[in-house]
Short mmCIF file of C-alpha atoms in Angstrom, two decimals:
data_model
loop_
_atom_site.label_atom_id
_atom_site.label_comp_id
_atom_site.label_asym_id
_atom_site.label_seq_id
_atom_site.Cartn_x
_atom_site.Cartn_y
_atom_site.Cartn_z
CA MET A 1 127.05 30.46 44.36
CA ALA A 2 125.20 28.46 45.96
CA LYS A 3 121.25 26.94 45.10
CA LYS A 4 118.69 28.90 45.77
CA ILE A 5 116.28 27.65 48.43
CA LYS A 6 113.28 26.62 46.25
CA VAL A 7 109.81 28.20 47.60
CA ALA A 8 106.19 27.49 47.29
CA THR A 9 103.11 28.80 47.83
CA THR A 10 99.55 28.03 47.30
CA SER A 11 95.81 29.44 48.97
CA LEU A 12 93.11 26.92 49.98
CA ALA A 13 89.51 28.55 51.34
CA GLY A 14 91.16 32.52 52.17
CA CYS A 15 91.25 35.22 51.26
CA PHE A 16 94.13 36.10 49.32
CA GLY A 17 95.36 38.11 51.99
CA CYS A 18 97.74 36.09 53.96
CA HIS A 19 99.63 36.25 49.55
CA MET A 20 99.37 40.38 50.03
CA SER A 21 100.61 40.49 53.33
CA PHE A 22 103.66 38.42 52.32
CA LEU A 23 104.08 40.27 49.38
CA ASP A 24 104.02 43.96 51.97
CA ILE A 25 107.35 42.26 52.88
CA ASP A 26 108.50 45.11 49.86
CA GLU A 27 111.80 46.15 49.03
CA ARG A 28 113.23 43.06 50.81
CA ILE A 29 111.38 40.34 48.09
CA LEU A 30 115.07 41.29 46.27
CA GLN A 31 116.94 39.81 49.37
CA LEU A 32 114.74 36.87 49.46
CA ALA A 33 115.15 36.26 45.82
CA GLU A 34 118.89 36.57 46.13
CA VAL A 35 118.69 33.48 47.95
CA ALA A 36 115.58 31.25 47.31
CA GLU A 37 113.54 31.08 44.21
CA PHE A 38 108.75 30.86 44.03
CA ASP A 39 108.27 27.90 42.15
CA ARG A 40 104.05 26.93 42.18
CA SER A 41 102.79 29.89 43.16
CA PRO A 42 100.30 31.81 42.59
CA LEU A 43 102.73 34.48 42.48
CA THR A 44 104.01 32.08 39.81
CA ASP A 45 101.26 31.63 37.85
CA ILE A 46 102.42 27.71 37.93
CA LYS A 47 99.94 25.71 38.81
CA HIS A 48 101.92 22.32 40.51
CA CYS A 49 105.65 21.80 42.20
CA GLY A 50 107.97 21.15 39.46
CA ASP A 51 109.87 18.34 41.74
CA ILE A 52 110.40 18.88 46.55
CA VAL A 53 110.12 22.24 47.40
CA ASP A 54 112.46 23.51 50.11
CA ILE A 55 109.09 25.36 52.03
CA GLY A 56 105.02 25.65 50.73
CA LEU A 57 102.92 28.30 52.93
CA VAL A 58 99.49 27.82 52.75
CA GLU A 59 96.88 29.74 53.13
CA GLY A 60 93.12 28.84 54.19
CA GLY A 61 91.47 25.83 55.06
CA LEU A 62 89.80 23.29 53.57
CA CYS A 63 86.20 23.54 51.93
CA ASN A 64 85.96 21.54 49.22
CA ALA A 65 87.57 18.43 47.86
CA GLU A 66 89.40 19.86 46.17
CA ASN A 67 90.94 22.18 48.90
CA VAL A 68 92.06 18.31 49.70
CA HIS A 69 93.62 17.14 47.47
CA THR A 70 95.79 20.06 46.43
CA LEU A 71 97.06 20.51 49.85
CA ARG A 72 97.55 16.27 49.22
CA GLU A 73 99.53 17.10 46.94
CA PHE A 74 101.35 20.02 48.00
CA ARG A 75 102.78 18.21 51.47
CA LYS A 76 103.57 15.59 48.88
CA HIS A 77 105.58 18.24 47.32
CA CYS A 78 107.06 20.26 50.28
CA ARG A 79 110.49 19.13 52.48
CA THR A 80 108.45 22.10 55.22
CA LEU A 81 104.97 22.82 55.25
CA VAL A 82 104.32 26.05 57.30
CA ALA A 83 100.62 26.51 57.79
CA VAL A 84 99.53 30.27 57.34
CA GLY A 85 97.44 32.56 59.29
CA ALA A 86 93.93 32.15 60.40
CA CYS A 87 91.55 30.47 57.32
CA ALA A 88 95.34 27.50 58.25
CA ILE A 89 95.72 26.90 61.40
CA ASN A 90 91.92 27.13 62.96
CA GLY A 91 88.95 27.84 59.82
CA GLY A 92 89.17 31.18 60.29
CA LEU A 93 85.75 33.38 58.66
CA PRO A 94 84.67 30.45 56.40
CA ALA A 95 84.96 27.91 59.57
CA MET A 96 81.94 29.66 60.86
CA ARG A 97 79.74 28.02 59.01
CA ASN A 98 79.75 24.68 60.01
CA HIS A 99 77.30 25.21 63.28
CA ILE A 100 74.79 25.44 60.46
CA ALA A 101 74.01 22.74 57.41
CA LEU A 102 75.62 22.88 54.22
CA GLU A 103 72.24 23.43 52.50
CA GLU A 104 71.21 25.34 54.82
CA CYS A 105 73.92 27.72 53.98
CA LEU A 106 73.19 26.91 49.73
CA ALA A 107 69.71 27.32 50.23
CA GLU A 108 70.28 30.99 52.01
CA ALA A 109 73.09 31.88 48.77
CA TYR A 110 71.66 30.91 45.85
CA LEU A 111 67.81 30.33 46.48
CA GLN A 112 65.89 31.87 49.47
CA GLY A 113 68.87 35.09 49.52
CA VAL A 114 68.77 38.63 48.72
CA GLY A 115 68.69 39.57 45.31
CA VAL A 116 68.75 36.17 44.21
CA ASP A 117 67.97 35.79 40.42
CA ASN A 118 66.80 32.64 38.68
CA PRO A 119 67.02 30.35 42.51
CA HIS A 120 68.81 27.26 41.88
CA ILE A 121 72.12 26.07 43.28
CA PRO A 122 75.31 25.63 41.26
CA ASN A 123 75.96 21.64 40.08
CA ASP A 124 77.95 21.61 37.04
CA PRO A 125 80.40 18.63 37.43
CA GLU A 126 83.38 21.38 36.86
CA LEU A 127 82.69 22.67 40.90
CA PRO A 128 84.74 21.27 43.45
CA LEU A 129 81.70 19.03 46.19
CA LEU A 130 81.24 21.77 49.37
CA LEU A 131 82.28 19.66 52.47
CA ASP A 132 80.16 19.87 54.96
CA ARG A 133 82.59 21.75 57.71
CA VAL A 134 84.95 23.61 56.49
CA HIS A 135 88.48 21.66 58.37
CA PRO A 136 92.19 23.82 59.40
CA ILE A 137 95.11 21.71 57.55
CA HIS A 138 96.93 19.87 59.87
CA GLU A 139 93.55 17.52 60.32
CA VAL A 140 94.53 16.79 57.24
CA VAL A 141 98.01 16.47 56.92
CA LYS A 142 101.23 17.28 58.98
CA VAL A 143 102.27 20.43 59.23
CA ASP A 144 105.48 21.21 60.18
CA TYR A 145 104.54 25.69 61.37
CA PHE A 146 102.53 27.87 62.01
CA LEU A 147 102.17 31.28 61.08
CA PRO A 148 98.58 32.71 63.13
CA GLY A 149 96.97 36.47 61.88
CA CYS A 150 95.00 37.10 59.83
CA PRO A 151 96.44 37.70 57.81
CA PRO A 152 100.41 37.52 59.47
CA SER A 153 101.62 40.98 59.08
CA ALA A 154 104.65 41.19 57.21
CA ASP A 155 107.61 41.26 59.35
CA VAL A 156 106.22 37.42 60.78
CA PHE A 157 106.13 36.36 56.96
CA TRP A 158 110.15 37.90 57.45
CA LYS A 159 111.77 36.26 60.86
CA PHE A 160 110.40 32.82 59.90
CA LEU A 161 111.43 32.71 56.41
CA THR A 162 114.91 35.22 57.70
CA ASP A 163 115.15 32.20 60.56
CA LEU A 164 114.43 28.93 58.26
CA VAL A 165 117.51 29.31 54.95
CA SER A 166 119.38 30.85 58.12
CA GLY A 167 119.56 27.15 59.53
CA ARG A 168 117.52 29.23 63.38
CA GLU A 169 114.52 27.50 64.60
CA PRO A 170 112.06 30.18 63.95
CA SER A 171 110.36 31.62 66.68
CA LEU A 172 108.43 34.94 66.92
CA SER A 173 108.11 37.28 70.13
CA TYR A 174 105.30 38.01 71.05
CA GLU A 175 104.45 41.15 69.40
CA LEU A 176 104.93 39.14 66.22
CA VAL A 177 102.32 36.67 67.45
CA HIS A 178 98.14 37.82 66.87
CA TYR A 179 95.13 35.75 66.14
CA ASP A 180 93.30 38.88 64.02
CA MET B 1 109.73 38.89 117.12
CA THR B 2 107.22 35.72 114.57
CA THR B 3 109.20 36.01 111.11
CA ASN B 4 106.44 35.28 108.14
CA PRO B 5 106.59 31.57 106.94
CA THR B 6 107.33 31.01 104.07
CA ILE B 7 107.33 29.24 100.47
CA THR B 8 109.94 29.08 97.94
CA ILE B 9 108.68 29.78 93.90
CA ASP B 10 111.09 28.90 91.18
CA GLY B 11 114.45 29.90 94.39
CA LYS B 12 113.13 32.51 94.40
CA THR B 13 111.75 32.70 99.43
CA VAL B 14 108.53 34.21 99.30
CA PRO B 15 106.70 35.05 102.12
CA PHE B 16 102.63 34.40 102.87
CA ARG B 17 99.92 34.54 105.53
CA GLU B 18 98.03 32.37 106.82
CA GLY B 19 95.63 30.56 104.62
CA GLU B 20 96.29 32.01 101.47
CA THR B 21 96.70 30.26 98.01
CA LEU B 22 99.99 30.19 96.27
CA MET B 23 98.61 32.29 93.98
CA GLU B 24 97.34 35.51 95.62
CA ALA B 25 101.21 34.39 97.87
CA ALA B 26 102.45 34.99 94.35
CA THR B 27 100.87 38.20 93.04
CA ARG B 28 101.91 39.67 96.56
CA ALA B 29 105.72 38.95 95.98
CA GLY B 30 104.72 40.79 92.25
CA ILE B 31 104.96 37.00 90.48
CA TYR B 32 102.95 35.73 87.92
CA ILE B 33 100.91 33.18 87.88
CA PRO B 34 99.04 32.46 84.27
CA HIS B 35 95.56 31.93 85.13
CA LEU B 36 92.02 32.75 83.43
CA CYS B 37 88.96 31.19 85.66
CA HIS B 38 91.22 33.47 88.43
CA ASN B 39 89.66 36.20 89.86
CA PRO B 40 91.50 37.99 93.71
CA GLU B 41 87.82 39.52 93.37
CA PHE B 42 85.82 36.28 94.29
CA THR B 43 85.38 32.71 95.60
CA PRO B 44 88.63 30.66 94.15
CA HIS B 45 87.09 28.25 91.49
CA GLY B 46 89.77 25.70 90.06
CA SER B 47 88.47 24.55 86.56
CA CYS B 48 90.78 26.38 83.41
CA LYS B 49 93.66 24.52 84.30
CA LEU B 50 95.55 26.85 83.54
CA CYS B 51 97.37 27.97 86.90
CA THR B 52 99.16 24.87 87.48
CA VAL B 53 101.94 24.45 89.38
CA GLN B 54 104.03 21.59 90.88
CA VAL B 55 104.58 22.16 94.72
CA ASN B 56 106.41 19.45 96.09
CA GLY B 57 107.18 17.14 93.37
CA ARG B 58 103.45 17.07 91.97
CA ASN B 59 101.24 19.83 89.92
CA CYS B 60 98.32 21.32 92.03
CA ARG B 61 96.05 24.76 90.82
CA ALA B 62 97.63 27.47 92.66
CA CYS B 63 94.35 29.49 92.44
CA THR B 64 92.86 26.67 94.93
CA PHE B 65 95.64 25.38 96.35
CA PRO B 66 97.02 26.97 100.30
CA ALA B 67 100.22 28.24 100.59
CA ASP B 68 101.78 26.21 103.55
CA VAL B 69 105.93 25.70 105.19
CA GLY B 70 107.73 23.61 103.52
CA GLN B 71 106.64 23.78 100.08
CA THR B 72 108.69 24.05 97.21
CA VAL B 73 107.19 25.64 94.37
CA LEU B 74 108.08 25.37 90.51
CA ASN B 75 105.65 27.88 88.09
CA ASP B 76 107.70 28.90 85.38
CA THR B 77 109.45 26.08 84.16
CA GLN B 78 109.20 24.83 81.00
CA GLU B 79 106.90 21.70 81.37
CA LEU B 80 104.68 23.75 82.94
CA ASN B 81 104.50 26.47 80.23
CA ASP B 82 104.10 23.51 78.12
CA THR B 83 101.46 21.98 79.51
CA ARG B 84 99.59 25.42 80.28
CA ARG B 85 99.67 26.13 76.94
CA THR B 86 98.89 22.76 75.84
CA ILE B 87 95.62 23.90 77.94
CA THR B 88 95.02 27.21 76.28
CA GLN B 89 94.59 24.70 73.02
CA MET B 90 92.31 22.47 73.89
CA LEU B 91 89.79 25.70 75.50
CA PHE B 92 90.60 26.99 72.38
CA VAL B 93 89.08 23.65 70.07
CA GLU B 94 86.35 22.99 72.30
CA GLY B 95 85.29 27.01 71.45
CA ASN B 96 84.04 28.96 68.48
CA HIS B 97 87.08 31.07 68.64
CA PHE B 98 87.92 33.18 65.80
CA CYS B 99 89.63 36.01 66.77
CA PRO B 100 89.33 38.53 63.42
CA SER B 101 85.58 39.15 64.11
CA CYS B 102 85.56 38.83 67.70
CA GLU B 103 85.31 42.42 69.61
CA LYS B 104 86.99 41.22 72.45
CA SER B 105 90.48 40.57 70.12
CA GLY B 106 93.65 42.42 71.87
CA ASN B 107 91.66 42.55 75.19
CA CYS B 108 90.92 38.66 75.49
CA ASP B 109 92.21 37.27 78.50
CA LEU B 110 92.09 33.52 76.96
CA GLN B 111 94.36 35.38 73.36
CA GLY B 112 96.40 36.73 75.93
CA ALA B 113 97.48 33.80 77.62
CA ALA B 114 97.92 31.72 73.93
CA TYR B 115 100.23 35.57 73.28
CA PHE B 116 101.57 34.60 76.61
CA LEU B 117 102.78 30.90 76.07
CA ASN B 118 103.97 30.99 72.52
CA MET B 119 100.61 29.15 71.08
CA LEU B 120 100.79 29.54 67.20
CA ASP B 121 97.95 26.84 66.55
CA GLY B 122 94.83 24.66 68.11
CA HIS B 123 97.15 21.56 67.90
CA PHE B 124 94.27 19.06 68.58
CA PRO B 125 91.30 18.56 65.09
CA TYR B 126 88.24 21.71 65.78
CA PHE B 127 85.03 21.02 67.84
CA TYR B 128 82.95 23.52 66.41
CA PRO B 129 80.91 22.93 68.88
CA SER B 130 77.39 24.08 68.25
CA ARG B 131 75.98 26.35 70.87
CA GLN B 132 73.06 29.33 70.86
CA MET B 133 73.87 33.33 70.53
CA ASP B 134 71.76 35.18 73.17
CA ALA B 135 71.16 38.39 71.53
CA SER B 136 67.71 39.40 73.40
CA HIS B 137 69.11 42.31 76.25
CA PRO B 138 69.57 45.05 74.68
CA ASP B 139 72.48 45.75 75.92
CA VAL B 140 74.31 42.78 76.64
CA LEU B 141 75.17 40.16 74.29
CA LEU B 142 75.88 36.47 74.70
CA ASP B 143 77.49 34.51 72.78
CA ARG B 144 77.68 30.92 73.87
CA ASP B 145 80.62 30.26 71.36
CA ARG B 146 83.61 32.38 73.36
CA CYS B 147 82.32 30.62 76.63
CA ILE B 148 85.36 28.62 78.34
CA PHE B 149 82.82 28.23 81.24
CA CYS B 150 85.62 29.77 84.16
CA GLU B 151 81.95 30.66 85.21
CA LEU B 152 82.99 34.87 86.96
CA CYS B 153 80.12 35.03 85.30
CA VAL B 154 78.07 32.22 88.31
CA ARG B 155 80.55 33.85 90.29
CA ALA B 156 79.62 36.97 90.66
CA SER B 157 76.04 37.83 89.33
CA ARG B 158 75.47 35.59 92.65
CA GLU B 159 78.31 37.07 95.09
CA VAL B 160 78.60 40.86 93.79
CA ASP B 161 74.97 40.86 92.00
CA GLY B 162 72.80 39.14 94.55
CA LYS B 163 71.39 38.48 91.51
CA ASN B 164 71.83 34.87 90.18
CA VAL B 165 71.94 35.16 86.58
CA PHE B 166 74.26 32.70 85.08
CA GLY B 167 74.95 29.35 84.97
CA ILE B 168 75.81 26.88 83.53
CA ALA B 169 74.14 23.06 82.50
CA GLY B 170 74.84 20.00 80.74
CA ARG B 171 78.39 17.76 80.21
CA GLY B 172 81.95 17.46 78.55
CA ILE B 173 80.93 18.74 74.64
CA GLY B 174 77.08 19.41 75.81
CA ASN B 175 78.67 22.37 78.15
CA ARG B 176 76.54 25.85 78.10
CA LEU B 177 75.87 28.35 80.06
CA VAL B 178 72.48 29.13 80.96
CA VAL B 179 70.57 32.10 81.54
CA ASN B 180 68.28 31.61 84.96
CA SER B 181 64.95 33.85 83.81
CA SER B 182 61.49 32.46 82.32
CA SER B 183 62.52 31.35 78.84
CA GLY B 184 66.19 31.25 79.16
CA LEU B 185 66.68 34.22 77.24
CA LEU B 186 68.46 37.27 78.76
CA LYS B 187 66.77 39.77 77.76
CA ASP B 188 63.94 38.28 80.92
CA SER B 189 66.48 37.80 83.12
CA GLU B 190 67.29 40.48 86.34
CA LEU B 191 70.74 41.10 84.19
CA ASP B 192 71.73 45.23 83.74
CA ALA B 193 74.81 45.98 81.09
CA GLY B 194 76.43 48.02 85.03
CA ASP B 195 76.40 44.09 86.24
CA LYS B 196 80.03 42.85 87.82
CA ALA B 197 78.16 39.77 86.03
CA THR B 198 78.42 41.33 82.75
CA GLN B 199 82.21 43.57 83.56
CA VAL B 200 84.03 40.06 84.61
CA CYS B 201 84.17 37.54 81.27
CA PRO B 202 88.16 37.08 80.18
CA VAL B 203 86.98 36.72 76.57
CA GLY B 204 84.61 37.63 74.50
CA ALA B 205 80.77 35.97 75.55
CA ILE B 206 79.49 38.68 77.94
CA ILE B 207 80.29 41.60 75.95
CA VAL B 208 77.97 45.30 77.01
CA LYS B 209 76.96 46.13 73.07
CA HIS B 210 77.11 49.32 71.93
CA HIS B 211 80.72 49.43 72.78
CA GLY B 212 82.56 47.30 70.04
CA PHE B 213 86.01 47.73 67.91
CA GLU B 214 86.09 51.23 70.52
CA VAL B 215 89.50 51.16 70.80
CA PRO B 216 91.40 50.82 68.23
CA ILE B 217 94.64 48.00 66.67
CA GLY B 218 98.13 47.97 67.92
CA GLU B 219 96.34 50.26 71.43
CA ARG B 220 94.26 47.06 72.80
CA ILE B 221 95.76 45.34 75.90
CA TYR B 222 97.89 43.11 75.45
CA ASP B 223 98.28 44.85 72.07
CA GLY B 224 101.83 46.50 73.09
CA LYS B 225 101.71 44.83 76.95
CA PRO B 226 101.77 41.20 77.65
CA ILE B 227 99.41 39.31 79.65
CA ASP B 228 102.01 38.98 83.17
CA GLU B 229 102.71 42.29 83.19
CA VAL B 230 98.50 43.79 82.88
CA SER B 231 97.08 40.52 85.10
CA LEU B 232 100.49 41.91 88.11
CA ALA B 233 99.81 45.41 87.93
CA LYS B 234 96.28 45.08 88.04
CA GLU B 235 96.56 42.28 90.39
CA MET B 236 98.94 43.56 93.30
CA ALA B 237 97.27 46.47 93.14
CA MET B 238 94.11 45.12 93.66
CA GLY B 239 96.01 43.13 96.74
CA GLU B 240 96.94 46.95 97.99
CA GLY B 241 93.68 48.18 98.22
CA GLU B 242 92.68 45.59 100.50
CA ASN B 243 95.51 46.00 103.06
CA GLY B 244 94.54 49.32 102.80
#
């Protein structure tokens, strides 16, 4: 049997909607499992790529320092890196905070927000520092492919992965390209 | 008997009438040239550059360039569509186009053009410009984040409504759509929800309130049909109407 290709996934500043949509390939995941195996992924709960993986899927943009660190490490371990979904591609809805000063955002959420109890801005050293703006991932690492959508449909994942696994240049037809 | 003068577009012979632009001749012949700031009802503006075609080896804007005998025009080529995709990417990164939260999504010409050109990402670093929203008007929302400065509202307000409500001010990334009223707010302008200026925005910058998300996903304009079909059907019908 041919060696299985390794797929890794990660979620940065996203909502896990893209991962959920990926799982919407439903029973086709059995076909995928015949040719591919998951490495690092929230689906396997493996935290770091074991070695070099063939395909890395990134959901979410960059909203804090940990996202940047995770992305850079992930990129180093992936032969092919794929930006999955609106947040990875253009920052998505988290980037709607970009025209508001970070201090104002934090004040609204933790000091002045409706129903806030014991108002203070969280400052535990364990918490990753927020970036002053949310960024798409291509501004930090080289991205090989983009799968737009909020989320991309299961058919987008399926078409892309089957193209790539079969050695075809991945292409998405009109019906598969949408930004919402 | 005189024969109509012709040009060729992608090798196809296309007749034109004296004074017609390349866009007008192409549309009448059923040839789609991607465009955003062009609308056959208004004076051509030539600002979005999406309709860039090659005329005898030089790039021109089809919406403003007059058709003339001897022109060999290239339109649907890989190179031109690559250029148009890049232009579209620039439009996306220069504004704040968050499609998942936009009422115009699915019916947006910018999005439709991007889908048509198979744009999958923004390519360039995003600017995330800071722009003011104007929700002051009871019936019309002005969301400057989505404005692409096509000036269709400016032209519609001036040429059809006779009100001159909109204008563009500033330069470069500081460009912004401004409102002609004492306060600068839409509520103090002469704009009414039924004005032509509220109907022509190709993106979601000018939205008539109380109608958001009326059409479900799957039934919106560009969910099923690509913009070339939609645009040609609409604009060819408009042309026929004009010619009686």
